[in-house]
PDB file of C-alpha atoms in Angstrom:
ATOM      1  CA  UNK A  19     -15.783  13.697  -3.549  1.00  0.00           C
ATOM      2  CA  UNK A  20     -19.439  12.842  -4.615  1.00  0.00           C
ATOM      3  CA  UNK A  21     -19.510   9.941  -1.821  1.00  0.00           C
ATOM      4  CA  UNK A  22     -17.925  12.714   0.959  1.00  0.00           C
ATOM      5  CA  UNK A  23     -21.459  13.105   2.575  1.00  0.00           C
ATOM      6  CA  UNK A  24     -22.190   9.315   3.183  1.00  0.00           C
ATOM      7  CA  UNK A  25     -23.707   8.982   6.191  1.00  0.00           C
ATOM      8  CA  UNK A  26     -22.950   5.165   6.150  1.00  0.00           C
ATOM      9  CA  UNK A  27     -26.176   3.261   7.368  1.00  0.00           C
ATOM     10  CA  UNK A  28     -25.493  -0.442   7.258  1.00  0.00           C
ATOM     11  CA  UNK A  29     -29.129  -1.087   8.803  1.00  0.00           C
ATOM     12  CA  UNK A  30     -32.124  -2.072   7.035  1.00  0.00           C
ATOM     13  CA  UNK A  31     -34.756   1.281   6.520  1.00  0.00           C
ATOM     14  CA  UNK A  32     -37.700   0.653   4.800  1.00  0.00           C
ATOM     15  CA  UNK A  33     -37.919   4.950   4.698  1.00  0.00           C
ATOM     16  CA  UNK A  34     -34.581   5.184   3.132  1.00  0.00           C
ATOM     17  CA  UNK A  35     -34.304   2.349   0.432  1.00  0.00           C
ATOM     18  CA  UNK A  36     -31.337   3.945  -1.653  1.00  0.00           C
ATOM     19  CA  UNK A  37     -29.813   4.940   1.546  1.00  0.00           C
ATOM     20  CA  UNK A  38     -29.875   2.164   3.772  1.00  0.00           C
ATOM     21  CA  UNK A  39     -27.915  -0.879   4.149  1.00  0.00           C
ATOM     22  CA  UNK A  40     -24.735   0.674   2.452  1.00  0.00           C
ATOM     23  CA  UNK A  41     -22.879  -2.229   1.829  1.00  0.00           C
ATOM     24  CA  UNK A  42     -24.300  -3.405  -1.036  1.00  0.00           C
ATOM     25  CA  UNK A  43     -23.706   0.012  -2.444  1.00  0.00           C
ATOM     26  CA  UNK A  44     -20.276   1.736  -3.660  1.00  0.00           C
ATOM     27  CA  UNK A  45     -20.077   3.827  -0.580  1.00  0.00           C
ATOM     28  CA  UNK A  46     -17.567   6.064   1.063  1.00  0.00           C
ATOM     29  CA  UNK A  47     -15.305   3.233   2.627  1.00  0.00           C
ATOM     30  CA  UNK A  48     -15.960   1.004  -0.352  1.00  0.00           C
ATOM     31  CA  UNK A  49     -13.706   3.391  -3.105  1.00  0.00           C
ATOM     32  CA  UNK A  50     -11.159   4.064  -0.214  1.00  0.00           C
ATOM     33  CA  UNK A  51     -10.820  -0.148   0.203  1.00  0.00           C
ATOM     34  CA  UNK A  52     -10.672  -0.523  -3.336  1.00  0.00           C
ATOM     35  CA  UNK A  53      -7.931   2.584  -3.530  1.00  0.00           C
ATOM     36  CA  UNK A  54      -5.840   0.895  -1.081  1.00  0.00           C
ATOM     37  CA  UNK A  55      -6.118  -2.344  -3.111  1.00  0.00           C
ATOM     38  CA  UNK A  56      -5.168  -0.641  -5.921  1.00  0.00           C
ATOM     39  CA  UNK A  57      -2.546   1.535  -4.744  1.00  0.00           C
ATOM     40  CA  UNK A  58      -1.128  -2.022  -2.806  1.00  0.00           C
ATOM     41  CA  UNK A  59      -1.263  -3.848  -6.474  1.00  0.00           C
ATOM     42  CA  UNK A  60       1.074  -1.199  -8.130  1.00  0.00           C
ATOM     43  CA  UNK A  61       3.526  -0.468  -5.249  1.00  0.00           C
ATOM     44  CA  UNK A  62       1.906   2.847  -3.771  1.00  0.00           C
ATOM     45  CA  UNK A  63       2.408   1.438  -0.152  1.00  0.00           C
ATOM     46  CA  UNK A  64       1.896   4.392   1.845  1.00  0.00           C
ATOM     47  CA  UNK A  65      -0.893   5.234   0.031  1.00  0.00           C
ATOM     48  CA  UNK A  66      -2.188   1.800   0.337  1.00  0.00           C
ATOM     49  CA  UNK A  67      -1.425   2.206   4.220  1.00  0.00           C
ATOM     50  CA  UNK A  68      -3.182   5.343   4.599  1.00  0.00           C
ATOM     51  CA  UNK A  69      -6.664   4.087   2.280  1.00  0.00           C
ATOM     52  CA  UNK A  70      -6.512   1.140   4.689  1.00  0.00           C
ATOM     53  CA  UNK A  71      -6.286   2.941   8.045  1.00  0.00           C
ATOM     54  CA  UNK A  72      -8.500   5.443   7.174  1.00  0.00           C
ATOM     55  CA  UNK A  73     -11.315   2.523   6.592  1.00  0.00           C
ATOM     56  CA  UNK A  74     -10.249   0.907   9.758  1.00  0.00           C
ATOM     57  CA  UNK A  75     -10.640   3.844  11.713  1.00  0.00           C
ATOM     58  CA  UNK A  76     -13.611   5.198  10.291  1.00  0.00           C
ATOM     59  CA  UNK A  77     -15.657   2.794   8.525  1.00  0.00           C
ATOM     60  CA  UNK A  78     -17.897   1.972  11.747  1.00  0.00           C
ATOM     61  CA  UNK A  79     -17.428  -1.929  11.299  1.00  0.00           C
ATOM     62  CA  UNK A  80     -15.380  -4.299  13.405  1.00  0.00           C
ATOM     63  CA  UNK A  81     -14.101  -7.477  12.824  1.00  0.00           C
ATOM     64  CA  UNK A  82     -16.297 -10.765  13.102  1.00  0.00           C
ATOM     65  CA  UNK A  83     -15.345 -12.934  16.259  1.00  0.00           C
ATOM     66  CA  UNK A  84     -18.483 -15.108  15.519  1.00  0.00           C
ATOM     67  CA  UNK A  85     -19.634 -16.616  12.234  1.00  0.00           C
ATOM     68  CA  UNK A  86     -22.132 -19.232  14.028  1.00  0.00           C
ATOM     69  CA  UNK A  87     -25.123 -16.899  12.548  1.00  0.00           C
ATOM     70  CA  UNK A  88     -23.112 -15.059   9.621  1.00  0.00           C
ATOM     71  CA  UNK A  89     -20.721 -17.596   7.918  1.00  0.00           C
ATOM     72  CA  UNK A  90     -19.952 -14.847   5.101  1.00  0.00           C
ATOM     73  CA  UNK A  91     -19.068 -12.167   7.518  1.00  0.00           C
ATOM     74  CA  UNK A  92     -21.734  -9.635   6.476  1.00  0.00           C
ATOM     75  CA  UNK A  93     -21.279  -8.208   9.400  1.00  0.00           C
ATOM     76  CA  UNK A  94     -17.560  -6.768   8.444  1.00  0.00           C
ATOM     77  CA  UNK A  95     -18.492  -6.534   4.538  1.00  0.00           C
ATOM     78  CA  UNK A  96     -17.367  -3.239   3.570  1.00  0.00           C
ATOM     79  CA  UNK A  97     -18.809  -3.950  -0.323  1.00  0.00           C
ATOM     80  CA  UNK A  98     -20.715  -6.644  -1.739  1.00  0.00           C
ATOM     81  CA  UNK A  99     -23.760  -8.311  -3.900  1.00  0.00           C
ATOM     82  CA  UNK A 100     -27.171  -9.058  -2.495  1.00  0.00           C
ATOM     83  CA  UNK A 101     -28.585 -12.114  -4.381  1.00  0.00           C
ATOM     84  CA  UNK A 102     -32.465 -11.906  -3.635  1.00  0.00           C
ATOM     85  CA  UNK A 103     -33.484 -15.564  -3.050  1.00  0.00           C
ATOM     86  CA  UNK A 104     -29.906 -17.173  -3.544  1.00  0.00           C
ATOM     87  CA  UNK A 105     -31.301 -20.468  -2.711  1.00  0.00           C
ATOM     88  CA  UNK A 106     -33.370 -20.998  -5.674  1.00  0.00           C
ATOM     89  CA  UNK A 107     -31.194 -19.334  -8.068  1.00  0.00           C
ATOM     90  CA  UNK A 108     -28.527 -21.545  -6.322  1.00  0.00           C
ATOM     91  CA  UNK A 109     -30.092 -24.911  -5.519  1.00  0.00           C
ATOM     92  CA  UNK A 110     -29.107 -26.708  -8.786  1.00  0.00           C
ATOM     93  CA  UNK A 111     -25.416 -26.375  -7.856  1.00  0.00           C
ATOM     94  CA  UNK A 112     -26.135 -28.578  -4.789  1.00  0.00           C
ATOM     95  CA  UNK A 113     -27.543 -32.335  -4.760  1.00  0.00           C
ATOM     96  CA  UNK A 114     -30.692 -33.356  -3.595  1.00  0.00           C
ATOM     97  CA  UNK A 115     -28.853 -35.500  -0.443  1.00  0.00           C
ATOM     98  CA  UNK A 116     -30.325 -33.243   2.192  1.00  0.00           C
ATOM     99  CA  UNK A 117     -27.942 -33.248   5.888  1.00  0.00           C
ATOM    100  CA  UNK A 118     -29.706 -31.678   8.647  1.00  0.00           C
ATOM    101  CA  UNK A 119     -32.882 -30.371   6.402  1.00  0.00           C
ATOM    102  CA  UNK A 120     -30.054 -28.386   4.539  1.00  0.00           C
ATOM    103  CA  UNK A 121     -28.839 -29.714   0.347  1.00  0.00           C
ATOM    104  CA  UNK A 122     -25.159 -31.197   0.736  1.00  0.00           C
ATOM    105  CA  UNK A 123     -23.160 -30.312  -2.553  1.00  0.00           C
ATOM    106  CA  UNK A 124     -23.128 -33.400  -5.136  1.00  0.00           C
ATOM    107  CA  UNK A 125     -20.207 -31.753  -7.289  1.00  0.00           C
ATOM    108  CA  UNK A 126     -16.516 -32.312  -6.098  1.00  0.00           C
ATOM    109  CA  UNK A 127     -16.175 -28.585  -7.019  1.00  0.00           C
ATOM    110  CA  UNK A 128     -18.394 -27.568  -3.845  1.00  0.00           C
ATOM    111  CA  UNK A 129     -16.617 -29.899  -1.454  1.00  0.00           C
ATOM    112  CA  UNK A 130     -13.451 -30.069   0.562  1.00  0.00           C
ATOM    113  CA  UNK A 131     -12.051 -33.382   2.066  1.00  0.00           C
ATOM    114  CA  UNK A 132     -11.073 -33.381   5.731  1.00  0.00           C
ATOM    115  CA  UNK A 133      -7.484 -32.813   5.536  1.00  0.00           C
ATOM    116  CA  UNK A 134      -7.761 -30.417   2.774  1.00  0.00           C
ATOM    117  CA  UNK A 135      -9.623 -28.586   5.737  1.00  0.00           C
ATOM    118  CA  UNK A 136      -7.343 -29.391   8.128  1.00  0.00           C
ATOM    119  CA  UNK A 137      -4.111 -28.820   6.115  1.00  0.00           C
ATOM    120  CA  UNK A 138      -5.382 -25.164   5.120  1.00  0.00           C
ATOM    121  CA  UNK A 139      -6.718 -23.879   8.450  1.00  0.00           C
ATOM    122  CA  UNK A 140      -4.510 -25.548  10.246  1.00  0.00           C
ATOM    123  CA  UNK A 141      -7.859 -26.610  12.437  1.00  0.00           C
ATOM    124  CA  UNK A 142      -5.757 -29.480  14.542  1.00  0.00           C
ATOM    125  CA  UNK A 143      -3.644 -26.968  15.919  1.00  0.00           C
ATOM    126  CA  UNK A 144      -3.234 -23.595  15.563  1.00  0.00           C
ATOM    127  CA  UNK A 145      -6.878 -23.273  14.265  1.00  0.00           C
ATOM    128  CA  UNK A 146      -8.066 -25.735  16.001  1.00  0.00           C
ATOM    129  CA  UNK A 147     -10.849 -23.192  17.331  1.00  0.00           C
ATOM    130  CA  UNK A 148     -10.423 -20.334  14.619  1.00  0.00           C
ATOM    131  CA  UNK A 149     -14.133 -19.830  13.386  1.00  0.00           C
ATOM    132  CA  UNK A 150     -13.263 -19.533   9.915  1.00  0.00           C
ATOM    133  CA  UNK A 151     -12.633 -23.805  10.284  1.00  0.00           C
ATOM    134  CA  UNK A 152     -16.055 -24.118  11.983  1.00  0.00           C
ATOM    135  CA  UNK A 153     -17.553 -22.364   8.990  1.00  0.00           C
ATOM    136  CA  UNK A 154     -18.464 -25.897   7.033  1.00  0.00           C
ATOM    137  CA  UNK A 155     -20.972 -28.003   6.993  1.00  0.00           C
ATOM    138  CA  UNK A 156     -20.082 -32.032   6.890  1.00  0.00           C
ATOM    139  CA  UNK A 157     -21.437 -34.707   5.275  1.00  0.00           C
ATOM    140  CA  UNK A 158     -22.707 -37.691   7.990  1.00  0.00           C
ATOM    141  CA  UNK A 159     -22.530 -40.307   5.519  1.00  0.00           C
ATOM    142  CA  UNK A 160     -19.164 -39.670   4.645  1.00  0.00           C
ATOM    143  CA  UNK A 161     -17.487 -37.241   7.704  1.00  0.00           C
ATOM    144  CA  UNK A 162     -14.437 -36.669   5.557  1.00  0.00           C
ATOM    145  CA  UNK A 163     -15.856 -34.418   3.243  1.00  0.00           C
ATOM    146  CA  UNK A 164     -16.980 -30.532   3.884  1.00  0.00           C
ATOM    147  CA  UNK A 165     -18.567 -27.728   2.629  1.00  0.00           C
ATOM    148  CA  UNK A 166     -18.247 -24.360   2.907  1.00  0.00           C
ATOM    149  CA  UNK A 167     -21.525 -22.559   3.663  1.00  0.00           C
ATOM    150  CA  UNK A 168     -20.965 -19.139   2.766  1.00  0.00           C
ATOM    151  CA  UNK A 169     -23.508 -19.645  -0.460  1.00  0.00           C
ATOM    152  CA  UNK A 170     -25.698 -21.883   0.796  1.00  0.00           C
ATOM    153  CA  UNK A 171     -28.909 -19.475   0.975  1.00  0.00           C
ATOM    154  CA  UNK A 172     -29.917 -21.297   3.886  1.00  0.00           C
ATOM    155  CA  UNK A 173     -32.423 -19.447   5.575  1.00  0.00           C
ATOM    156  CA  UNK A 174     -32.484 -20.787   8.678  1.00  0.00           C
ATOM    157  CA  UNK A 175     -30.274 -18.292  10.164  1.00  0.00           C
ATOM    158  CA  UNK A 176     -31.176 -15.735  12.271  1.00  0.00           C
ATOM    159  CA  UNK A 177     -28.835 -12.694  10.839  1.00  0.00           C
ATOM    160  CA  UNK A 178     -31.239 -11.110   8.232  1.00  0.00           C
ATOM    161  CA  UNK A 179     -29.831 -11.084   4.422  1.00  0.00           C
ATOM    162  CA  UNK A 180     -26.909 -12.991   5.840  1.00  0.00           C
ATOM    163  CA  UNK A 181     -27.909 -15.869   4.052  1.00  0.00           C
ATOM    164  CA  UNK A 182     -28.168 -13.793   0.141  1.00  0.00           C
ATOM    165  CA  UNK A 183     -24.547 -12.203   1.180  1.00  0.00           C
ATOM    166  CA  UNK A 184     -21.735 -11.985  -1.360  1.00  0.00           C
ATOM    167  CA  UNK A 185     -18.601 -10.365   0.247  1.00  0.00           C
ATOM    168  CA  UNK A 186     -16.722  -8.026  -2.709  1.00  0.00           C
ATOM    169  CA  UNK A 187     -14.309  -6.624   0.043  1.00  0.00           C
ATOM    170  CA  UNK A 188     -14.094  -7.273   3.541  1.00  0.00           C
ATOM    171  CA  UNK A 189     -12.854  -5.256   6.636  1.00  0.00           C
ATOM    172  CA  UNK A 190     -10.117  -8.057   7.183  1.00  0.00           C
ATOM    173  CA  UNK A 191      -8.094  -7.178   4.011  1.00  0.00           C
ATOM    174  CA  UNK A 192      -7.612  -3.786   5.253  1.00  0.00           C
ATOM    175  CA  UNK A 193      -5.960  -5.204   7.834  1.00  0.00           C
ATOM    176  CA  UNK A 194      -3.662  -7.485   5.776  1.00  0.00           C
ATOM    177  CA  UNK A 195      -3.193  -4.557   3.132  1.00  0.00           C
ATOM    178  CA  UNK A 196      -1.987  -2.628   6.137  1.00  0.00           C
ATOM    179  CA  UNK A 197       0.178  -5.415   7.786  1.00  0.00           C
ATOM    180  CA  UNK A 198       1.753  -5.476   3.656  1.00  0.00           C
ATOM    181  CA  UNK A 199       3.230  -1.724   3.641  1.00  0.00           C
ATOM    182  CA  UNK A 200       4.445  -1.095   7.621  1.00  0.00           C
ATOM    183  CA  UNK A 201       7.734  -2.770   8.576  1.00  0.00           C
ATOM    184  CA  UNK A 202       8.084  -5.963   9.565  1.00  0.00           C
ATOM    185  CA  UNK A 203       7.898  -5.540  13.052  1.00  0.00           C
ATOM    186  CA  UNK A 204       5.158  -3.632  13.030  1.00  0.00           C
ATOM    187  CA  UNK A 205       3.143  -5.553  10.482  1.00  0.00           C
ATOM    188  CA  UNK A 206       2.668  -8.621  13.058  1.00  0.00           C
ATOM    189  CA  UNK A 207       0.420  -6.118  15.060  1.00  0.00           C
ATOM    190  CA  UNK A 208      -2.525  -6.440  12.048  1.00  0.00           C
ATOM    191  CA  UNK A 209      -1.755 -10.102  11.172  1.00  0.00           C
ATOM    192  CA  UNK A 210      -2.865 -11.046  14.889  1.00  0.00           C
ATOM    193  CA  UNK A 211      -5.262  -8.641  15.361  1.00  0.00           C
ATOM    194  CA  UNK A 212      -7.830 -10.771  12.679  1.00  0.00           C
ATOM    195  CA  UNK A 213      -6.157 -14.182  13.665  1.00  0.00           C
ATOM    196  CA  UNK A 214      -7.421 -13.022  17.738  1.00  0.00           C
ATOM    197  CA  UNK A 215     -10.859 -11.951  16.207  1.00  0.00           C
ATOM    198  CA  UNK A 216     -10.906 -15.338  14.030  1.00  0.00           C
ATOM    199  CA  UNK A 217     -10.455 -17.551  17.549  1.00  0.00           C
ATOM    200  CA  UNK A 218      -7.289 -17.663  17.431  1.00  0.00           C
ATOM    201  CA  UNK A 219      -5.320 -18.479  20.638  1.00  0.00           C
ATOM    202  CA  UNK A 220      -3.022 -15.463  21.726  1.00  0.00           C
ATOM    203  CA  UNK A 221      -0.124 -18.555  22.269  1.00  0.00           C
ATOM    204  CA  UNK A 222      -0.243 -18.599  18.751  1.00  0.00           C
ATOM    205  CA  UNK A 223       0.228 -14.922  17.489  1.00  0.00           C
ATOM    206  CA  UNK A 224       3.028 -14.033  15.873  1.00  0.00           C
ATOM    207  CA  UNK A 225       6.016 -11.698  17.765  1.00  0.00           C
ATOM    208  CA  UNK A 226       7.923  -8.891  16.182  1.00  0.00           C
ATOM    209  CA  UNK A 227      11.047 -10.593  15.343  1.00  0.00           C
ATOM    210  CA  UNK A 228       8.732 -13.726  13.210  1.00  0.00           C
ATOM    211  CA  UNK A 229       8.980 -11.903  10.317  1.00  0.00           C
ATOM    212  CA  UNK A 230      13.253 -11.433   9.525  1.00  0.00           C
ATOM    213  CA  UNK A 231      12.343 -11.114   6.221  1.00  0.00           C
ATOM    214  CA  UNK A 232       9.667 -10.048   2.758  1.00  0.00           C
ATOM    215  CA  UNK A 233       9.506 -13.636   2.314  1.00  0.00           C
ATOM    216  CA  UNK A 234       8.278 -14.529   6.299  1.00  0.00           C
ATOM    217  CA  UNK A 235       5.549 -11.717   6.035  1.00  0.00           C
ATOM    218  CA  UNK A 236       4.692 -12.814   2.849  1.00  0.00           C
ATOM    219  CA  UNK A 237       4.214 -16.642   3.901  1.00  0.00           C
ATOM    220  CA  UNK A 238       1.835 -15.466   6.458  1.00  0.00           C
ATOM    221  CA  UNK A 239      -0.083 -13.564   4.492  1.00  0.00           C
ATOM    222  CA  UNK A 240      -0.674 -16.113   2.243  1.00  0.00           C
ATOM    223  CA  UNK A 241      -1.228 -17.987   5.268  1.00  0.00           C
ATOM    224  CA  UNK A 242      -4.502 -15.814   5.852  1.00  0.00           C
ATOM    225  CA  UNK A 243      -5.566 -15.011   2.693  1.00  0.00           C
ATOM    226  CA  UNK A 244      -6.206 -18.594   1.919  1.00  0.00           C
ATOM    227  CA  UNK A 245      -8.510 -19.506   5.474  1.00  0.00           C
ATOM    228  CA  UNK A 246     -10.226 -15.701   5.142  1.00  0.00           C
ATOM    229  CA  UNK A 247     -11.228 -15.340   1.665  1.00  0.00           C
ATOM    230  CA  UNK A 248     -12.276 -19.221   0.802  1.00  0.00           C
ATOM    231  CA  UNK A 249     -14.265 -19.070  -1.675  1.00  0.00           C
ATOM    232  CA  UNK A 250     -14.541 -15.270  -2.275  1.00  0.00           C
ATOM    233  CA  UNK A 251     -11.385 -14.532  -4.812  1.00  0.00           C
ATOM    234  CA  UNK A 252      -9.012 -12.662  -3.145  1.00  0.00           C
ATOM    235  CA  UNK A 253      -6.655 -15.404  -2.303  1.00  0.00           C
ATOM    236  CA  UNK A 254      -6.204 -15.537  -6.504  1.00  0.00           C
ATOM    237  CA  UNK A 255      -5.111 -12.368  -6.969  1.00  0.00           C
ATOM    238  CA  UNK A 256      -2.496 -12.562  -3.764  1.00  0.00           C
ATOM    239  CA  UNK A 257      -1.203 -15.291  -5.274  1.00  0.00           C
ATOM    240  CA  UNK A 258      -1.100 -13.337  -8.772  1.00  0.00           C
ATOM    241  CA  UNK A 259       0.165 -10.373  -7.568  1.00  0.00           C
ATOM    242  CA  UNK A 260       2.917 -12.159  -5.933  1.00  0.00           C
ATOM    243  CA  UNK A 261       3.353 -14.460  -8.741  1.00  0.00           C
ATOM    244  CA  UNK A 262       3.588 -17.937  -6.864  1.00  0.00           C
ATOM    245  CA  UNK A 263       4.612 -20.086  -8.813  1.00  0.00           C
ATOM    246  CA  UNK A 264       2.939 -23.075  -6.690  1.00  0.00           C
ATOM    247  CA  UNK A 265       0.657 -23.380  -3.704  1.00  0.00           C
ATOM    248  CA  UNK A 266      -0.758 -26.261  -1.357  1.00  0.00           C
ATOM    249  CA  UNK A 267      -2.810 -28.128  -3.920  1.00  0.00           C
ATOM    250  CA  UNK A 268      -1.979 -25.978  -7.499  1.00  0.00           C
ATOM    251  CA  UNK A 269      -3.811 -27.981  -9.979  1.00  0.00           C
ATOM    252  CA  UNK A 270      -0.751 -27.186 -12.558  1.00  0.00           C
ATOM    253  CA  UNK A 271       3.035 -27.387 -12.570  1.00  0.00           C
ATOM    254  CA  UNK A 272       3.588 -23.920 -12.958  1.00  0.00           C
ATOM    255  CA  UNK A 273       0.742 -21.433 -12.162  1.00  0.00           C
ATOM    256  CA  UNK A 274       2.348 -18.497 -13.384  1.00  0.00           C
ATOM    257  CA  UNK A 275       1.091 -19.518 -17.038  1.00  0.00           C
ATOM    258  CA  UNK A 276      -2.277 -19.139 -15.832  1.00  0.00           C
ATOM    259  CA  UNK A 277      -2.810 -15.995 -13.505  1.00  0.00           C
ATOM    260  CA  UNK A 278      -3.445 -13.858 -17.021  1.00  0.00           C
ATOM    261  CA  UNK A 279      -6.382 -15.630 -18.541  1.00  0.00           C
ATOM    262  CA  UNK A 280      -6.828 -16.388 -22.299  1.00  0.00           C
ATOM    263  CA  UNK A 281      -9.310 -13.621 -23.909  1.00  0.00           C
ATOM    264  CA  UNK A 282     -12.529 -14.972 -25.202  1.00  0.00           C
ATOM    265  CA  UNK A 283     -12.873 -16.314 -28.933  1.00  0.00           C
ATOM    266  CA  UNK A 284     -15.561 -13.738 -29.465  1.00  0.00           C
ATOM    267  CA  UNK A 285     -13.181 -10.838 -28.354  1.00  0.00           C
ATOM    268  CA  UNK A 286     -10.618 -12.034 -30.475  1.00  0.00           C
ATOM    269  CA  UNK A 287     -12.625 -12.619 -33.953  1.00  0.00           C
ATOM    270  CA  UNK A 288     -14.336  -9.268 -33.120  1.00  0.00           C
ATOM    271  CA  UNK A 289     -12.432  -7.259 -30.691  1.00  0.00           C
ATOM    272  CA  UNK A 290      -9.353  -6.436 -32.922  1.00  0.00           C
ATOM    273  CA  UNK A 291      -7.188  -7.627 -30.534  1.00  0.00           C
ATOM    274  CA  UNK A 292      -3.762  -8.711 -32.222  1.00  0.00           C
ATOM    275  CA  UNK A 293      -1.682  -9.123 -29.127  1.00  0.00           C
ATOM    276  CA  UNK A 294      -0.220 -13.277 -28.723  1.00  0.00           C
ATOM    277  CA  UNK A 295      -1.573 -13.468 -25.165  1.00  0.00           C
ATOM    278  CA  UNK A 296      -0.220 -17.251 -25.204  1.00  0.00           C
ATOM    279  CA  UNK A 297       3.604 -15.710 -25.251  1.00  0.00           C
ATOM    280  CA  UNK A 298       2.582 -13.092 -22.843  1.00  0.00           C
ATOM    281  CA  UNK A 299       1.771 -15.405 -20.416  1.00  0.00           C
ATOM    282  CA  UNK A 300       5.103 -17.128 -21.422  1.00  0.00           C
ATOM    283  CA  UNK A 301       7.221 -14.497 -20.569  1.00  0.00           C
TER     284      UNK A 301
END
């Protein structure tokens, strides 16, 4: 009710500081995205539909069909965190190997080998020209390992603040929210719409009988989650709120011990917490 007035102005106005550039605020769409995540999360799926079409519909943004010039999708970023000069605050998590005139990541942590790339976006086949592949940078003295340049702070790009752009919530997970709570047949419709967006071929999209089952829908849309939200989070809580057991690379035998994480030592000693959160995440 306080937000019902928005007038939504993604663009830059040096006149209208506060009101300007409105996705780095909590605006209007923002609390209806994070209402259908949250209704979504505790099995309010109609109301988790409606949040998400109502952003679709009215949020003003469309979905990003090039990244070439805005690798972290600003461009669809309903909500999110400007970091004013990321590439300082940023450059000691990269190495001082420079590819390009750009820093190449020295920690394993920041880089992806080539069929780790190729297993997950599926980029020698069916994403063979999805942009969301394309969005890495490679290393020429050793072209099996990749980066993803969504944090880079590399300003060499032309897309103003694209390059100091965290996503919080994107206008693709409206879409897969939405594609979660219609029927099966229907939910195919939203799936392709961001895979045809993303580059991918219409030979590839999925028909209305794919999905015969929860489990087929789900599968995809962990499918998607995993290329769309690299390195931004949501793919985690998917897989948490689905409770997967395992996924392509899980670092553990059973991840399921692991989606609720332990509390701090601080919070314990002086939070008077009393609860055994090591047999919670037992049962």
């Amino acid at each position: 009710s306080l937000l019902v007035n928005d007038g939504m102005n993604y663009d830059y106005d040096a006149d209208e500081i506060f009101t300007c550039e409105r996705q780095y605020r909590m605006n209007k769409y923002a609390v209806k995205a994070l209402l259908a995540r949250v209704n979504l999360w505790v099995g309010n799926k109609d109301e988790a539909a409606r949040y998400a079409r109502e952003v679709i519909e009215g949020c003003g943004l469309e979905l990003v069909s090039d990244n070439s010039q805005d690798v972290s999708m600003k461009g669809e970023t309903l909500f999110g965190l400007l970091m004013d000069d990321m590439e300082t605050k940023l450059s000691e998590y990269w190495s001082t190997d420079l590819l390009n005139g750009r820093q190449f990541a020295g920690s394993s942590l920041c880089v992806i080998l080539e069929d780790t790339r190729n297993v997950v976006f599926e980029a020698q086949t069916v994403g063979i020209n999805d942009i969301r592949a394309n969005g890495f940078l490679s290393d020429r003295s050793n072209p099996v390992r990749y980066m993803c340049q969504k944090y880079l702070g590399d300003e060499e790009y032309d897309v103003e603040g694209y390059y100091e752009n965290i996503p919080l919530i994107r206008l693709s997970e409206m879409y897969y929210i939405l594609s979660e709570c219609v029927s099966l047949s229907e939910s195919v419709e939203y799936i392709n719409e961001v895979r045809t967006n993303r580059g991918v071929s219409r030979a590839y999209a999925y028909q209305a009988d794919d999905f015969r089952t929860e489990e087929d829908r789900r599968e995809a849309l962990r499918n998607e989650y995993s290329k769309d939200f690299f390195a931004e989070g949501q793919y985690f809580y998917f897989l948490k709120r689905n409770n997967y057991e395992t996924f392509y690379r899980c670092p553990v035998t059973n991840m399921r011990n692991y989606y609720v994480f332990p509390l701090p030592d601080d919070e314990i000693e002086f939070g008077g917490d009393t609860v055994d959160h090591d047999s919670e995440n037992e049962n």
